[in-house]
PDB file of C-alpha atoms in Angstrom:
ATOM      1  CA  MET A   1     128.305 105.412  83.231  1.00 44.00           C
ATOM      2  CA  LYS A   2     125.186 105.826  85.371  1.00 51.00           C
ATOM      3  CA  ASP A   3     124.562 102.069  85.194  1.00 61.00           C
ATOM      4  CA  VAL A   4     128.147 101.365  86.286  1.00 59.00           C
ATOM      5  CA  HIS A   5     127.768 103.715  89.245  1.00 78.00           C
ATOM      6  CA  SER A   6     124.410 102.202  90.205  1.00 85.00           C
ATOM      7  CA  THR A   7     125.710  98.631  90.057  1.00 86.00           C
ATOM      8  CA  MET A   8     128.783  99.460  92.118  1.00 88.00           C
ATOM      9  CA  ILE A   9     126.800 101.356  94.754  1.00 92.00           C
ATOM     10  CA  LEU A  10     124.197  98.592  94.956  1.00 91.00           C
ATOM     11  CA  ASP A  11     126.948  95.980  95.467  1.00 87.00           C
ATOM     12  CA  VAL A  12     128.470  98.021  98.289  1.00 90.00           C
ATOM     13  CA  LEU A  13     125.190  98.667 100.090  1.00 92.00           C
ATOM     14  CA  GLU A  14     124.054  95.058  99.736  1.00 89.00           C
ATOM     15  CA  ALA A  15     127.315  93.790 101.204  1.00 84.00           C
ATOM     16  CA  GLU A  16     127.147  96.249 104.119  1.00 88.00           C
ATOM     17  CA  ILE A  17     123.540  95.368 104.924  1.00 88.00           C
ATOM     18  CA  VAL A  18     124.055  91.591 104.631  1.00 83.00           C
ATOM     19  CA  SER A  19     127.177  91.696 106.806  1.00 79.00           C
ATOM     20  CA  GLY A  20     125.449  93.858 109.407  1.00 81.00           C
ATOM     21  CA  GLN A  21     127.838  96.777 108.869  1.00 87.00           C
ATOM     22  CA  ILE A  22     124.751  98.898 108.227  1.00 90.00           C
ATOM     23  CA  GLU A  23     122.536  97.955 111.155  1.00 89.00           C
ATOM     24  CA  PRO A  24     118.815  97.159 111.048  1.00 90.00           C
ATOM     25  CA  GLY A  25     116.747 100.290 111.521  1.00 92.00           C
ATOM     26  CA  ALA A  26     119.352 102.524 109.913  1.00 94.00           C
ATOM     27  CA  ARG A  27     117.954 105.102 107.502  1.00 95.00           C
ATOM     28  CA  LEU A  28     119.427 105.118 104.002  1.00 95.00           C
ATOM     29  CA  ASN A  29     119.547 108.837 103.396  1.00 93.00           C
ATOM     30  CA  GLU A  30     119.446 109.785  99.730  1.00 93.00           C
ATOM     31  CA  ALA A  31     121.469 112.994 100.094  1.00 93.00           C
ATOM     32  CA  ALA A  32     124.087 111.395 102.360  1.00 94.00           C
ATOM     33  CA  LEU A  33     124.594 108.475  99.989  1.00 94.00           C
ATOM     34  CA  ALA A  34     124.883 110.781  96.986  1.00 93.00           C
ATOM     35  CA  GLU A  35     127.614 112.705  98.813  1.00 93.00           C
ATOM     36  CA  ARG A  36     129.362 109.511  99.962  1.00 93.00           C
ATOM     37  CA  PHE A  37     129.586 108.035  96.473  1.00 92.00           C
ATOM     38  CA  GLY A  38     130.081 111.310  94.640  1.00 91.00           C
ATOM     39  CA  VAL A  39     127.032 110.963  92.398  1.00 91.00           C
ATOM     40  CA  SER A  40     123.747 112.757  91.863  1.00 90.00           C
ATOM     41  CA  ARG A  41     120.585 111.619  93.578  1.00 91.00           C
ATOM     42  CA  THR A  42     119.274 109.954  90.406  1.00 91.00           C
ATOM     43  CA  PRO A  43     121.401 106.761  90.594  1.00 91.00           C
ATOM     44  CA  ILE A  44     120.895 106.688  94.372  1.00 94.00           C
ATOM     45  CA  ARG A  45     117.109 106.598  93.881  1.00 93.00           C
ATOM     46  CA  GLU A  46     117.542 103.660  91.497  1.00 93.00           C
ATOM     47  CA  VAL A  47     119.783 101.855  93.979  1.00 93.00           C
ATOM     48  CA  LEU A  48     117.361 102.378  96.865  1.00 95.00           C
ATOM     49  CA  GLN A  49     114.521 101.065  94.730  1.00 93.00           C
ATOM     50  CA  ASN A  50     116.546  97.886  94.140  1.00 91.00           C
ATOM     51  CA  VAL A  51     117.443  97.569  97.821  1.00 92.00           C
ATOM     52  CA  VAL A  52     113.750  97.764  98.721  1.00 92.00           C
ATOM     53  CA  SER A  53     112.695  95.339  95.964  1.00 87.00           C
ATOM     54  CA  ARG A  54     115.162  92.794  97.362  1.00 84.00           C
ATOM     55  CA  SER A  55     113.587  93.173 100.817  1.00 83.00           C
ATOM     56  CA  LEU A  56     116.819  94.459 102.351  1.00 90.00           C
ATOM     57  CA  ALA A  57     115.041  97.649 103.344  1.00 92.00           C
ATOM     58  CA  GLU A  58     111.528  99.067 103.423  1.00 93.00           C
ATOM     59  CA  ARG A  59     109.924 102.444 102.900  1.00 93.00           C
ATOM     60  CA  VAL A  60     108.584 103.761 106.201  1.00 93.00           C
ATOM     61  CA  PRO A  61     106.250 106.787 106.316  1.00 91.00           C
ATOM     62  CA  PHE A  62     108.013 109.969 107.543  1.00 87.00           C
ATOM     63  CA  LYS A  63     111.343 108.120 107.726  1.00 90.00           C
ATOM     64  CA  GLY A  64     112.160 107.065 104.181  1.00 92.00           C
ATOM     65  CA  VAL A  65     114.108 103.917 103.343  1.00 95.00           C
ATOM     66  CA  VAL A  66     115.014 101.926 106.463  1.00 96.00           C
ATOM     67  CA  VAL A  67     117.145  98.777 106.654  1.00 94.00           C
ATOM     68  CA  ARG A  68     115.190  95.675 107.633  1.00 91.00           C
ATOM     69  CA  ALA A  69     116.169  93.296 110.397  1.00 86.00           C
ATOM     70  CA  PHE A  70     117.514  89.890 109.351  1.00 81.00           C
ATOM     71  CA  ASP A  71     117.935  87.507 112.246  1.00 82.00           C
ATOM     72  CA  GLU A  72     119.022  83.887 111.879  1.00 85.00           C
ATOM     73  CA  ALA A  73     115.443  82.592 111.778  1.00 89.00           C
ATOM     74  CA  ARG A  74     114.487  84.987 108.970  1.00 87.00           C
ATOM     75  CA  ILE A  75     117.526  84.045 106.878  1.00 88.00           C
ATOM     76  CA  ARG A  76     116.937  80.323 107.327  1.00 91.00           C
ATOM     77  CA  SER A  77     113.261  80.780 106.462  1.00 93.00           C
ATOM     78  CA  MET A  78     114.085  82.503 103.168  1.00 91.00           C
ATOM     79  CA  PHE A  79     116.626  79.859 102.186  1.00 93.00           C
ATOM     80  CA  GLU A  80     114.194  77.105 103.158  1.00 95.00           C
ATOM     81  CA  ALA A  81     111.562  78.592 100.847  1.00 95.00           C
ATOM     82  CA  MET A  82     114.111  78.888  98.050  1.00 95.00           C
ATOM     83  CA  ALA A  83     115.216  75.287  98.616  1.00 96.00           C
ATOM     84  CA  GLU A  84     111.688  73.958  98.230  1.00 97.00           C
ATOM     85  CA  ILE A  85     111.061  75.938  95.047  1.00 97.00           C
ATOM     86  CA  GLU A  86     114.416  74.891  93.569  1.00 97.00           C
ATOM     87  CA  ALA A  87     113.862  71.262  94.549  1.00 98.00           C
ATOM     88  CA  THR A  88     110.503  71.257  92.801  1.00 98.00           C
ATOM     89  CA  CYS A  89     112.011  72.801  89.661  1.00 98.00           C
ATOM     90  CA  GLY A  90     114.925  70.381  89.789  1.00 98.00           C
ATOM     91  CA  GLY A  91     112.693  67.351  90.208  1.00 98.00           C
ATOM     92  CA  LEU A  92     110.697  68.309  87.131  1.00 98.00           C
ATOM     93  CA  ALA A  93     113.889  69.138  85.221  1.00 98.00           C
ATOM     94  CA  ALA A  94     115.160  65.625  85.926  1.00 98.00           C
ATOM     95  CA  LEU A  95     112.162  64.327  83.984  1.00 98.00           C
ATOM     96  CA  ARG A  96     111.947  67.008  81.298  1.00 98.00           C
ATOM     97  CA  MET A  97     115.359  68.442  80.394  1.00 97.00           C
ATOM     98  CA  GLY A  98     116.468  67.362  76.933  1.00 97.00           C
ATOM     99  CA  PRO A  99     120.017  66.341  75.928  1.00 97.00           C
ATOM    100  CA  GLU A 100     120.904  69.801  74.582  1.00 97.00           C
ATOM    101  CA  ALA A 101     119.765  71.527  77.764  1.00 97.00           C
ATOM    102  CA  LEU A 102     121.727  69.044  79.888  1.00 98.00           C
ATOM    103  CA  ASP A 103     124.811  69.589  77.735  1.00 97.00           C
ATOM    104  CA  ALA A 104     124.456  73.365  78.176  1.00 97.00           C
ATOM    105  CA  LEU A 105     124.138  72.937  81.946  1.00 97.00           C
ATOM    106  CA  GLU A 106     127.243  70.767  82.073  1.00 97.00           C
ATOM    107  CA  THR A 107     129.141  73.305  79.973  1.00 97.00           C
ATOM    108  CA  ALA A 108     128.174  75.999  82.477  1.00 96.00           C
ATOM    109  CA  HIS A 109     129.411  73.777  85.301  1.00 97.00           C
ATOM    110  CA  LEU A 110     132.755  73.205  83.573  1.00 96.00           C
ATOM    111  CA  ARG A 111     133.194  76.944  83.080  1.00 96.00           C
ATOM    112  CA  MET A 112     132.427  77.482  86.754  1.00 95.00           C
ATOM    113  CA  SER A 113     134.991  74.849  87.688  1.00 95.00           C
ATOM    114  CA  GLU A 114     137.629  76.918  85.892  1.00 94.00           C
ATOM    115  CA  MET A 115     136.479  80.065  87.664  1.00 93.00           C
ATOM    116  CA  ALA A 116     136.635  78.321  91.023  1.00 90.00           C
ATOM    117  CA  SER A 117     140.182  77.091  90.329  1.00 89.00           C
ATOM    118  CA  TYR A 118     141.231  80.688  89.613  1.00 89.00           C
ATOM    119  CA  LYS A 119     139.330  81.957  92.679  1.00 87.00           C
ATOM    120  CA  ALA A 120     137.270  84.224  90.404  1.00 89.00           C
ATOM    121  CA  ALA A 121     134.433  84.689  92.891  1.00 86.00           C
ATOM    122  CA  ARG A 122     132.614  87.518  91.139  1.00 85.00           C
ATOM    123  CA  GLU A 123     132.617  85.725  87.776  1.00 90.00           C
ATOM    124  CA  TYR A 124     131.573  82.496  89.488  1.00 92.00           C
ATOM    125  CA  GLU A 125     128.675  84.241  91.213  1.00 87.00           C
ATOM    126  CA  ALA A 126     127.412  85.655  87.897  1.00 88.00           C
ATOM    127  CA  MET A 127     127.634  82.233  86.236  1.00 93.00           C
ATOM    128  CA  ASN A 128     125.966  80.664  89.260  1.00 92.00           C
ATOM    129  CA  ILE A 129     122.820  82.638  88.495  1.00 92.00           C
ATOM    130  CA  GLU A 130     122.828  81.301  84.934  1.00 94.00           C
ATOM    131  CA  PHE A 131     123.412  77.720  86.149  1.00 96.00           C
ATOM    132  CA  HIS A 132     120.387  77.767  88.442  1.00 96.00           C
ATOM    133  CA  ASN A 133     118.224  79.622  85.920  1.00 96.00           C
ATOM    134  CA  GLN A 134     118.862  76.814  83.435  1.00 97.00           C
ATOM    135  CA  ILE A 135     117.489  74.331  85.972  1.00 98.00           C
ATOM    136  CA  PHE A 136     114.443  76.535  86.615  1.00 98.00           C
ATOM    137  CA  LEU A 137     113.704  76.715  82.891  1.00 97.00           C
ATOM    138  CA  GLY A 138     114.421  73.009  82.545  1.00 98.00           C
ATOM    139  CA  SER A 139     111.416  72.330  84.759  1.00 98.00           C
ATOM    140  CA  GLY A 140     109.223  73.081  81.756  1.00 97.00           C
ATOM    141  CA  ASN A 141     106.904  75.080  84.010  1.00 98.00           C
ATOM    142  CA  ASP A 142     107.019  78.823  83.351  1.00 96.00           C
ATOM    143  CA  ASP A 143     105.124  79.733  86.519  1.00 97.00           C
ATOM    144  CA  LEU A 144     107.465  77.752  88.779  1.00 97.00           C
ATOM    145  CA  ALA A 145     110.498  79.118  86.945  1.00 97.00           C
ATOM    146  CA  GLN A 146     109.287  82.691  87.484  1.00 96.00           C
ATOM    147  CA  MET A 147     108.621  82.032  91.172  1.00 96.00           C
ATOM    148  CA  ALA A 148     112.144  80.654  91.523  1.00 96.00           C
ATOM    149  CA  MET A 149     113.706  83.636  89.752  1.00 93.00           C
ATOM    150  CA  ASP A 150     111.715  86.096  91.885  1.00 91.00           C
ATOM    151  CA  MET A 151     112.808  84.366  95.082  1.00 91.00           C
ATOM    152  CA  ARG A 152     116.398  84.193  93.848  1.00 90.00           C
ATOM    153  CA  LEU A 153     116.368  87.966  93.315  1.00 84.00           C
ATOM    154  CA  LYS A 154     115.347  88.464  96.932  1.00 84.00           C
ATOM    155  CA  LEU A 155     118.108  86.145  98.135  1.00 87.00           C
ATOM    156  CA  ALA A 156     120.743  87.380  95.664  1.00 83.00           C
ATOM    157  CA  PRO A 157     122.693  89.562  98.140  1.00 82.00           C
ATOM    158  CA  PHE A 158     122.929  86.692 100.645  1.00 84.00           C
ATOM    159  CA  ARG A 159     123.890  84.084  98.052  1.00 80.00           C
ATOM    160  CA  LYS A 160     126.467  86.456  96.607  1.00 79.00           C
ATOM    161  CA  SER A 161     128.050  87.034 100.016  1.00 76.00           C
ATOM    162  CA  GLN A 162     128.522  83.333 100.797  1.00 77.00           C
ATOM    163  CA  LEU A 163     130.174  82.651  97.420  1.00 77.00           C
ATOM    164  CA  MET A 164     132.851  85.224  98.218  1.00 79.00           C
ATOM    165  CA  LYS A 165     134.307  82.607 100.594  1.00 81.00           C
ATOM    166  CA  LEU A 166     136.694  80.306  98.717  1.00 83.00           C
ATOM    167  CA  ASP A 167     135.800  77.142 100.625  1.00 88.00           C
ATOM    168  CA  ARG A 168     132.079  77.700 100.018  1.00 87.00           C
ATOM    169  CA  MET A 169     132.655  78.443  96.334  1.00 90.00           C
ATOM    170  CA  LEU A 170     134.597  75.193  95.910  1.00 92.00           C
ATOM    171  CA  GLN A 171     131.944  73.248  97.825  1.00 91.00           C
ATOM    172  CA  SER A 172     129.219  74.862  95.730  1.00 92.00           C
ATOM    173  CA  ASN A 173     131.000  73.764  92.571  1.00 94.00           C
ATOM    174  CA  ARG A 174     131.288  70.169  93.785  1.00 95.00           C
ATOM    175  CA  GLU A 175     127.582  70.175  94.595  1.00 96.00           C
ATOM    176  CA  HIS A 176     126.815  71.489  91.105  1.00 97.00           C
ATOM    177  CA  GLY A 177     128.703  68.556  89.623  1.00 97.00           C
ATOM    178  CA  MET A 178     126.563  66.150  91.628  1.00 98.00           C
ATOM    179  CA  ILE A 179     123.359  67.934  90.585  1.00 98.00           C
ATOM    180  CA  VAL A 180     124.315  67.697  86.894  1.00 98.00           C
ATOM    181  CA  ALA A 181     125.078  63.973  87.255  1.00 98.00           C
ATOM    182  CA  LEU A 182     121.743  63.334  88.988  1.00 98.00           C
ATOM    183  CA  LEU A 183     119.869  65.259  86.312  1.00 98.00           C
ATOM    184  CA  ARG A 184     121.535  63.179  83.601  1.00 98.00           C
ATOM    185  CA  ALA A 185     120.572  60.020  85.501  1.00 98.00           C
ATOM    186  CA  ARG A 186     116.941  61.240  85.624  1.00 98.00           C
ATOM    187  CA  ASN A 187     117.098  60.784  89.388  1.00 98.00           C
ATOM    188  CA  LYS A 188     114.210  63.010  90.443  1.00 98.00           C
ATOM    189  CA  GLY A 189     114.454  62.320  94.184  1.00 98.00           C
ATOM    190  CA  GLY A 190     118.221  62.629  94.159  1.00 98.00           C
ATOM    191  CA  VAL A 191     118.101  66.016  92.439  1.00 98.00           C
ATOM    192  CA  GLU A 192     115.508  67.306  94.898  1.00 98.00           C
ATOM    193  CA  THR A 193     117.595  66.199  97.894  1.00 98.00           C
ATOM    194  CA  ALA A 194     120.812  67.590  96.408  1.00 97.00           C
ATOM    195  CA  LEU A 195     119.252  71.000  95.781  1.00 97.00           C
ATOM    196  CA  ARG A 196     117.813  71.165  99.296  1.00 97.00           C
ATOM    197  CA  GLN A 197     121.241  70.351 100.745  1.00 96.00           C
ATOM    198  CA  HIS A 198     122.853  72.874  98.387  1.00 94.00           C
ATOM    199  CA  LEU A 199     120.652  75.683  99.699  1.00 94.00           C
ATOM    200  CA  ALA A 200     121.041  74.516 103.307  1.00 93.00           C
ATOM    201  CA  GLY A 201     124.816  74.797 102.942  1.00 90.00           C
ATOM    202  CA  ALA A 202     124.488  78.301 101.537  1.00 89.00           C
ATOM    203  CA  ALA A 203     122.214  79.341 104.420  1.00 90.00           C
ATOM    204  CA  GLU A 204     124.655  77.990 106.988  1.00 89.00           C
ATOM    205  CA  THR A 205     127.522  79.967 105.502  1.00 85.00           C
ATOM    206  CA  VAL A 206     125.493  83.188 105.541  1.00 84.00           C
ATOM    207  CA  VAL A 207     124.436  82.670 109.161  1.00 84.00           C
ATOM    208  CA  GLN A 208     127.990  81.910 110.300  1.00 83.00           C
ATOM    209  CA  THR A 209     129.329  84.953 108.459  1.00 76.00           C
ATOM    210  CA  ARG A 210     126.863  87.282 110.163  1.00 71.00           C
ATOM    211  CA  GLN A 211     127.723  85.854 113.579  1.00 66.00           C
TER     212      GLN A 211
END
């Protein structure tokens, strides 16, 4: 039950920080949050640790956990970094992914297509993580894959927020189909370009939502 509470609280706080509902500089008070969500301080400590690890907030001496500022330039910078890492992984995956791995990736895409048709945003978002992780691992480079997963964790709240929009989810799914086709064609440059554009589209949606 504690894990359920922690996950739910983390989802709420992430969404409020990403949307700007909780403003930069705001202090995330442990006692106040425990009272708000009707839980003990233990799950709140776990949640705050996750919020800090995802760079949504920082621990400030004598203040505690404080929400970080995310202006348009900062958001675009993070997505740009993610795009370059993903493009590198994707380019290598185009050369190294075997038939079974490509089949598994296409199966994931087909499942996501069903989720998108049913407007199942939360399920789509969870499967989206798996889809991209398969590409990271398909690079055949464990160090690059780990870098990509670490960066994805930092961007997770922002990527999650943009997939809650139906038009972006449908566009994301179409882009996934193109990425799978390019990987099957062993089109290294095409995959790299497609992944950069994929992340650029996600960044644009996040920026527009915050405005």
